[in-house]
Amino acid sequence: MPDIMKRFLFITLYALLFGLSLQAFNFKLDHPIAKDISRLMPVKMKVIKTEDSEEEIKKVVLGAEKKDDPISIAGMQHSQGGQTLYPNGILLDMKNYDKILDLDVKEKRITVQSGATWAALQEYINPYGLALKVSQSQNIFTIGGSLSVNVHGRDIRHHALIETVESFRLLDAKGQILTVSREENSELFHTVIGGYGLFGVILDVTLHLTDDELYNIKTKSLHYDEYTSYFKREVLQNDDVKMHLARISVAPDSYLDEMYVTDYYRANDQTRLSDYDTLKRETIIAMPKFFLGLSRYNDWGKKRFWETQKAYTANIDGNLVSRNNVMRSDSAFMDYSHPTKTEVLQEYFVPIDQFADYIDDLRRTLSDEKDFNLLNITIRYVEHNDESLMSYAKDDMFALVMLINQGTDDESKDNAGRVIRNMIDVTLDHNGSYYLPYYGYPTKTQLFEAYPRTEEFFRLKKKYDPDKRFMNLFYEEYHP
């Protein structure tokens, strides 16, 4: 059968299956068997508590203390390493604790309950001409969850989320409510942010905001060995560039070679912001979902997906967009439901001057891994910051976010774990680190090398929560 006929039949069959599965997968916390978004570690919980008031949350904690029940804290549960799960424990679902408490427009400061999402926060502040300083590119996550993993995003002038936090209130293991800031209970400030829910319940947070702005999008294609010099010269040294992202190909003909970059320049004419400040909604889901799905099946699909990404990026060159809309990346097209497969994330941080050599070593490491289904790599920049005890930004670094399709059976997990540990070794060899909110593939040795203050982190856990009231599988896996 000619190749063109085989491809036609393949696309026809795939399109049929795609149409049957277009209904997005929605995960609900309404069953004693709880899972995070990866579905790799289903855990039987004692009970799931969904509370919407401070008083009820405090009752849950005090009740758990009386019965010696462990508590795991959950937002959207996109952390994939058991950070929101613990066997036979109480799962405290924070999503209904989501009120916006105060906005000071003049001081550009907002106080919000931790279960609110970044999307809700954007909708609230956008009419005032204000925007977030730092959040993930996607805005579906809760503020409390983002603090617990100390997120970063596309902004290259504001980096880790901890930089934007003025203070927060913490409900500790004894039911006490503490105000936490750089001046008050400062040890907790540096530990709870990036502390993965192990020190208490974040009740509400006061964040610094910034002005919404109009950006001009500029895109460019280049090769991986040009990226560091381009970034230093054209991005870091140009104060007009406010945000940046890049992607590197995983298609077979240009594997870890071709790249494209997207830079967001502050537009010269800010008076036009009102023409672009309506918050966008996801409307075109089927097309990107189709091509991402196609890439899951074979190298030919990966090539089509990369070509589609490049074409889209070239097409938006010169467009104008508001800051708030840059920080509202589409996410629904990535929803994935399959009976025997799932998708996991990995994120590796490497010093910017080591990027090209790192990519060469990474390519060699992955060259023979035919069963390792890498779908996408997005690259961002994070500046050195060690405010959080478990900081990933030990240097000025590029962050490589990888999307991986894998099976849910034990053999698939073992194979993925082996490859991921090899990639982490390569990252560590280049003085890098890896992000912690993902499946527990790394070894303890790798954790302690990537995060040299891990021993101090575990010591403070014992200091502030000696009875292990707040527990999760991440801590169970890695603590001494």
C-alpha positions as MATLAB code, in Angstrom:
seq = 'MPDIMKRFLFITLYALLFGLSLQAFNFKLDHPIAKDISRLMPVKMKVIKTEDSEEEIKKVVLGAEKKDDPISIAGMQHSQGGQTLYPNGILLDMKNYDKILDLDVKEKRITVQSGATWAALQEYINPYGLALKVSQSQNIFTIGGSLSVNVHGRDIRHHALIETVESFRLLDAKGQILTVSREENSELFHTVIGGYGLFGVILDVTLHLTDDELYNIKTKSLHYDEYTSYFKREVLQNDDVKMHLARISVAPDSYLDEMYVTDYYRANDQTRLSDYDTLKRETIIAMPKFFLGLSRYNDWGKKRFWETQKAYTANIDGNLVSRNNVMRSDSAFMDYSHPTKTEVLQEYFVPIDQFADYIDDLRRTLSDEKDFNLLNITIRYVEHNDESLMSYAKDDMFALVMLINQGTDDESKDNAGRVIRNMIDVTLDHNGSYYLPYYGYPTKTQLFEAYPRTEEFFRLKKKYDPDKRFMNLFYEEYHP';
ca = [
       0.000    0.000    0.000;
       1.470    3.390   -0.944;
       2.693    5.593    1.933;
       0.198    8.321    1.087;
      -2.691    5.838    1.413;
      -1.349    4.566    4.735;
      -1.146    8.118    6.047;
      -4.667    8.878    4.839;
      -6.060    5.808    6.601;
      -4.079    6.633    9.728;
      -5.385   10.225    9.849;
      -8.952    9.047    9.150;
      -8.824    6.501   11.972;
      -7.164    8.962   14.316;
      -9.740   11.658   13.499;
     -12.552    9.223   14.311;
     -11.023    8.312   17.668;
     -10.255   11.965   18.344;
     -13.879   12.939   17.758;
     -15.104   10.270   20.161;
     -12.770   11.506   22.894;
     -13.110   15.278   22.441;
     -15.124   15.581   25.623;
     -12.486   16.880   28.041;
     -11.558   14.767   31.045;
     -12.757   16.360   34.272;
     -11.315   15.089   37.518;
     -13.501   15.428   40.591;
     -12.645   14.920   44.211;
     -15.852   13.099   45.099;
     -14.610    9.573   45.759;
     -12.565    8.040   48.603;
     -10.034    6.971   45.980;
      -8.255   10.222   45.110;
      -5.797   10.835   42.275;
      -3.785   13.737   41.031;
      -3.849   14.797   37.391;
      -1.369   12.099   36.339;
      -3.524    9.248   37.721;
      -0.317    7.324   38.482;
      -0.865    6.943   42.230;
      -4.506    6.406   43.259;
      -4.762    6.711   47.011;
      -7.564    5.705   49.352;
      -8.323    8.677   51.574;
     -10.247    8.550   54.835;
     -12.446   11.467   53.828;
     -12.483   14.462   51.531;
     -13.363   17.800   53.119;
     -14.423   20.727   50.962;
     -14.781   23.810   53.162;
     -15.476   27.437   52.323;
     -14.818   29.209   55.612;
     -11.882   29.755   57.912;
     -13.868   28.382   60.865;
     -14.643   25.098   59.104;
     -11.059   24.648   57.931;
      -9.874   25.200   61.487;
     -12.365   22.583   62.721;
     -10.916   20.081   60.259;
      -7.392   20.682   61.560;
      -8.390   20.533   65.231;
     -10.482   17.417   64.594;
      -7.550   15.774   62.876;
      -5.341   16.597   65.848;
      -7.769   14.854   68.239;
      -7.948   11.726   66.082;
      -4.315   11.869   64.949;
      -5.352   11.968   61.294;
      -2.906   13.189   58.644;
      -4.060   15.996   56.344;
      -3.166   16.558   52.713;
      -4.035   19.885   51.103;
      -5.323   20.078   47.527;
      -6.025   22.745   44.971;
      -6.288   21.713   41.330;
      -4.024   18.690   41.968;
      -1.743   19.252   39.005;
       1.255   18.380   41.145;
       2.035   14.818   40.107;
       4.249   13.479   42.856;
       1.732   12.758   45.604;
       2.033   16.237   47.147;
      -1.755   16.339   47.650;
      -2.257   12.731   48.759;
      -1.640   10.536   51.798;
      -3.158    7.097   52.467;
      -6.088    7.043   54.911;
      -5.713   10.747   55.503;
      -8.023   13.729   55.214;
      -7.903   15.462   51.869;
      -8.614   19.153   52.461;
      -9.945   20.501   49.167;
      -9.427   24.274   49.155;
     -11.138   25.215   45.882;
     -14.283   26.613   47.545;
     -12.240   28.876   49.811;
     -11.893   31.396   47.038;
     -12.977   34.925   47.963;
     -11.090   38.049   46.982;
     -10.833   40.011   50.236;
      -9.268   43.357   49.389;
      -7.820   45.333   46.498;
      -5.738   48.461   46.969;
      -5.589   49.924   43.469;
      -3.261   52.775   44.415;
      -0.718   50.508   46.112;
      -1.255   47.728   43.538;
      -1.847   45.131   46.202;
      -4.489   42.436   46.592;
      -5.464   39.993   49.349;
      -7.155   36.781   48.249;
      -8.140   33.454   49.784;
      -5.863   30.626   48.748;
      -8.454   28.558   46.861;
      -9.089   31.285   44.291;
      -7.649   30.710   40.841;
      -5.389   33.029   38.919;
      -8.159   33.294   36.322;
     -10.567   34.692   38.915;
      -7.904   37.085   40.134;
      -7.257   38.354   36.615;
     -10.959   38.899   35.988;
     -11.174   40.940   39.180;
      -8.174   43.208   38.589;
      -8.356   43.652   34.825;
     -11.014   46.435   34.927;
      -8.647   48.454   37.136;
      -5.816   48.281   34.614;
      -3.808   45.974   36.855;
      -2.057   42.690   36.116;
      -0.176   39.908   37.860;
       3.563   40.135   38.325;
       4.140   36.363   38.359;
       1.989   33.325   37.677;
       2.185   30.266   35.476;
       1.402   30.809   31.823;
      -1.864   28.956   32.403;
      -4.231   30.493   34.915;
      -6.271   27.478   35.989;
      -4.374   26.885   39.246;
      -5.144   28.047   42.783;
      -3.074   30.751   44.434;
      -2.331   28.513   47.426;
      -1.163   25.679   45.207;
       1.082   28.020   43.246;
       2.658   29.339   46.453;
       3.237   25.805   47.668;
       5.329   25.027   44.591;
       6.733   28.590   44.204;
       5.884   28.902   40.519;
       7.519   31.010   37.846;
       6.235   32.139   34.454;
       7.080   34.063   31.295;
       8.008   37.369   32.902;
      11.776   37.919   32.733;
      11.790   40.955   35.050;
       9.794   39.308   37.865;
      10.762   35.712   38.433;
       9.721   33.265   41.169;
       6.330   33.871   42.769;
       7.887   34.398   46.208;
       9.198   37.776   45.011;
       5.636   39.125   44.698;
       4.331   37.951   48.094;
       4.003   40.522   50.861;
       2.500   38.220   53.489;
       0.101   35.370   54.096;
      -1.814   33.832   56.965;
      -1.043   30.241   57.911;
      -3.171   27.808   59.914;
      -0.655   25.578   61.677;
      -0.900   22.038   63.050;
      -2.210   23.238   66.425;
      -4.978   25.328   64.907;
      -3.167   28.637   65.454;
      -3.379   31.304   62.765;
      -0.047   33.003   62.116;
       0.757   36.064   60.042;
       3.801   35.231   57.944;
       6.024   37.718   56.107;
       9.685   38.547   55.645;
       9.545   40.397   58.983;
       7.100   38.241   60.973;
       7.612   34.486   61.319;
      10.204   34.913   58.586;
      11.552   31.371   58.846;
       8.116   30.099   57.828;
       7.908   32.616   55.001;
      10.959   31.095   53.323;
       9.828   27.532   54.061;
       6.080   27.492   53.350;
       6.504   29.080   49.908;
       7.851   26.114   48.011;
       6.989   23.904   50.991;
       4.432   21.650   49.269;
       1.722   21.925   51.923;
       3.803   20.351   54.678;
       3.720   23.209   57.204;
       0.074   24.224   57.398;
      -2.881   25.591   55.484;
      -2.282   28.853   53.614;
      -5.487   30.792   54.283;
      -5.057   34.042   52.401;
      -2.255   35.853   50.628;
      -1.360   39.482   49.981;
       0.322   39.909   46.601;
       1.915   42.835   44.800;
       0.473   43.586   41.377;
       1.700   45.623   38.445;
       0.153   47.632   35.627;
      -1.414   45.950   32.656;
       0.548   46.807   29.513;
       0.286   46.435   25.772;
       2.926   44.204   24.204;
       4.146   43.771   20.662;
       4.908   40.135   19.820;
       8.122   39.372   17.959;
       9.080   35.836   16.942;
      12.205   34.312   15.479;
      13.523   30.896   14.433;
      17.063   29.867   15.379;
      19.206   26.893   16.275;
      19.871   25.749   19.815;
      23.532   26.803   19.787;
      22.496   30.390   18.997;
      19.988   30.659   21.813;
      22.125   31.773   24.759;
      23.855   34.579   22.876;
      20.538   35.672   21.349;
      18.885   35.730   24.755;
      21.659   37.714   26.418;
      21.938   40.246   23.616;
      18.373   40.690   22.367;
      16.324   39.928   25.458;
      18.133   40.497   28.748;
      19.868   43.679   27.603;
      16.709   45.194   26.154;
      14.534   46.693   28.879;
      11.584   46.833   26.489;
      11.348   43.028   26.436;
       9.083   42.054   29.326;
       8.254   38.414   28.655;
       9.862   35.572   26.773;
       9.395   31.927   25.915;
      10.964   29.481   23.495;
      10.345   25.994   22.188;
      12.803   23.429   20.908;
      11.828   20.722   18.461;
      11.238   17.087   19.379;
      10.384   16.209   15.757;
      12.794   13.629   14.258;
      14.227   15.806   11.464;
      15.106   18.692   13.800;
      15.356   16.919   17.161;
      16.711   19.213   19.899;
      18.084   21.471   17.177;
      15.517   23.885   15.740;
      13.998   26.452   18.066;
      11.697   29.411   17.901;
      11.422   32.251   20.393;
       8.543   34.538   21.263;
       9.377   37.892   22.850;
       6.917   40.429   24.206;
       8.086   44.036   23.767;
       6.386   46.909   25.527;
       4.462   48.640   22.745;
       5.390   52.232   21.956;
       1.754   53.386   21.964;
       0.214   52.349   25.282;
      -2.929   54.377   24.549;
      -4.137   51.441   22.451;
      -4.251   49.082   25.451;
      -8.022   49.545   25.762;
      -8.416   47.977   22.304;
      -6.801   44.745   23.518;
      -7.561   44.450   27.244;
     -10.690   42.298   27.010;
      -9.721   38.997   28.602;
      -9.592   36.240   26.023;
     -11.499   32.964   26.315;
     -10.453   29.609   24.911;
     -12.529   29.125   21.792;
     -10.387   27.202   19.286;
      -9.684   23.942   21.105;
     -10.223   21.202   18.528;
      -7.388   22.127   16.143;
      -4.446   22.286   18.629;
      -5.893   19.285   20.466;
      -5.993   17.359   17.183;
      -2.348   18.056   16.292;
      -1.069   17.443   19.824;
      -2.953   14.147   19.791;
      -1.473   13.273   16.407;
       2.027   13.762   17.814;
       1.404   11.114   20.459;
       1.307    8.334   17.877;
       4.477    8.496   15.780;
       7.340   10.606   14.453;
       5.303   11.717   11.460;
       2.715   13.173   13.846;
       5.460   14.923   15.811;
       6.731   16.521   12.613;
       3.234   17.792   11.744;
       2.793   19.187   15.267;
       6.137   21.023   15.143;
       5.318   22.479   11.725;
       1.960   23.639   13.058;
       3.604   25.268   16.087;
       6.150   27.065   13.921;
       3.507   28.274   11.485;
       1.308   29.585   14.287;
       4.226   31.410   15.886;
       5.255   33.036   12.625;
       1.654   34.096   12.086;
       1.429   36.011   15.395;
       4.615   37.985   14.760;
       3.757   41.667   15.039;
       0.482   41.112   16.902;
      -0.459   43.230   19.904;
      -1.584   41.638   23.172;
      -2.201   42.774   26.736;
      -0.083   41.536   29.624;
      -3.081   39.877   31.228;
      -3.791   37.939   28.047;
      -0.190   36.792   27.718;
      -0.682   35.237   31.162;
      -3.804   33.333   30.040;
      -2.314   30.601   27.859;
      -4.712   28.029   26.484;
      -4.883   24.798   28.481;
      -8.092   22.940   27.595;
      -6.536   21.461   24.439;
      -4.023   19.633   26.664;
      -6.689   17.718   28.608;
      -5.990   14.043   28.057;
      -7.997   10.952   28.937;
      -6.819    7.467   28.008;
      -7.512    4.122   29.724;
      -3.876    2.983   29.808;
      -1.800    6.117   29.255;
      -1.230    9.438   30.946;
       0.918   12.525   30.518;
       3.493   13.706   32.996;
       5.634   16.792   33.238;
       9.290   17.223   33.982;
      11.082   20.536   34.400;
      14.833   20.984   34.405;
      16.777   24.151   35.183;
      20.190   24.695   33.635;
      22.512   27.745   33.817;
      22.074   29.799   30.667;
      25.767   29.612   29.722;
      25.593   25.810   29.737;
      22.490   25.514   27.566;
      24.069   24.386   24.276;
      26.372   21.802   25.896;
      23.453   20.604   27.999;
      21.273   20.089   24.933;
      24.069   18.115   23.254;
      24.334   15.804   26.270;
      20.566   15.511   26.572;
      20.285   14.555   22.897;
      22.901   11.830   23.364;
      21.086   10.551   26.449;
      17.768   10.288   24.626;
      19.037    9.131   21.231;
      18.376    5.426   21.830;
      15.221    5.811   23.934;
      12.696    4.821   21.275;
       9.963    4.079   23.827;
      10.255    7.457   25.550;
       7.463    9.569   24.077;
       8.545   13.198   24.486;
       5.878   15.524   23.057;
       6.993   19.078   23.736;
       9.659   21.224   25.383;
       8.944   24.816   26.364;
      11.758   27.032   27.639;
      11.520   29.979   30.018;
      14.003   32.044   32.010;
      14.357   32.314   35.781;
      16.795   34.588   37.531;
      18.831   33.392   40.500;
      16.715   33.530   43.653;
      17.285   31.717   46.931;
      14.505   33.240   49.046;
      12.657   29.946   49.156;
      14.471   27.298   51.140;
      13.816   24.779   48.356;
      14.726   27.123   45.520;
      15.284   25.658   42.075;
      16.983   28.826   40.750;
      20.552   28.371   41.977;
      21.818   30.519   39.094;
      20.367   32.498   36.194;
      18.748   29.588   34.425;
      16.712   28.373   31.512;
      13.796   26.199   32.575;
      12.921   23.367   30.205;
       9.356   22.126   30.705;
       8.831   18.700   29.133;
       5.536   16.985   28.323;
       5.850   13.193   28.243;
       3.285   10.576   27.222;
       3.658    7.277   29.061;
       1.749    4.169   30.089;
       0.248    3.754   33.544;
       1.387    0.139   34.032;
       4.376   -0.729   36.189;
       6.657   -1.544   33.258;
       5.970    1.840   31.652;
       6.580    3.637   34.943;
       9.854    1.783   35.425;
      11.025    2.689   31.929;
      10.024    6.349   32.281;
      11.722    6.484   35.669;
      14.971    5.130   34.284;
      15.063    7.681   31.457;
      14.082   10.567   33.722;
      16.758    9.709   36.275;
      19.296    9.689   33.433;
      18.087   13.123   32.306;
      18.343   14.425   35.861;
      21.922   13.134   36.081;
      22.739   15.082   32.907;
      21.089   18.164   34.391;
      23.048   17.860   37.625;
      26.266   17.399   35.656;
      25.615   20.873   34.250;
      25.044   22.413   37.692;
      21.295   22.369   37.150;
      18.305   21.324   39.186;
      14.843   19.899   38.635;
      11.356   20.923   39.729;
       9.827   19.000   42.599;
       6.043   18.853   41.948;
       6.247   15.786   39.739;
       6.211   12.000   40.055;
       8.770   10.532   42.436;
      11.158    9.196   39.819;
      14.267   11.003   41.171;
      16.391    9.306   43.816;
      17.071   10.741   47.254;
      20.667   11.338   46.198;
      19.473   13.408   43.240;
      17.132   15.408   45.479;
      19.873   16.314   47.946;
      22.260   17.282   45.132;
      19.704   19.437   43.325;
      18.480   21.035   46.566;
      21.419   21.420   48.955;
      19.178   22.771   51.753;
      16.932   19.705   51.796;
      18.232   18.549   55.177;
      17.349   21.941   56.665;
      13.895   21.729   55.043;
      13.190   18.381   56.687;
      14.530   19.635   60.014;
      12.109   22.573   59.944;
       9.271   20.215   59.100;
       9.978   18.361   62.340;
      10.277   21.657   64.218;
       6.945   23.121   63.109;
       4.945   19.907   62.679;
       6.459   17.253   64.955;
       3.282   15.159   64.920;
       3.226   15.033   61.110;
      -0.245   16.512   60.896;
       0.338   17.711   57.341;
       1.547   14.825   55.243;
       1.897   13.800   51.645;
       3.545   11.087   49.600;
       6.386   13.376   48.519;
       7.510   13.741   52.132;
       6.975   10.049   52.822;
       9.190    9.158   49.863;
      12.105   11.489   50.512;
      12.452   12.421   54.168;
      15.272   10.705   56.077;
];
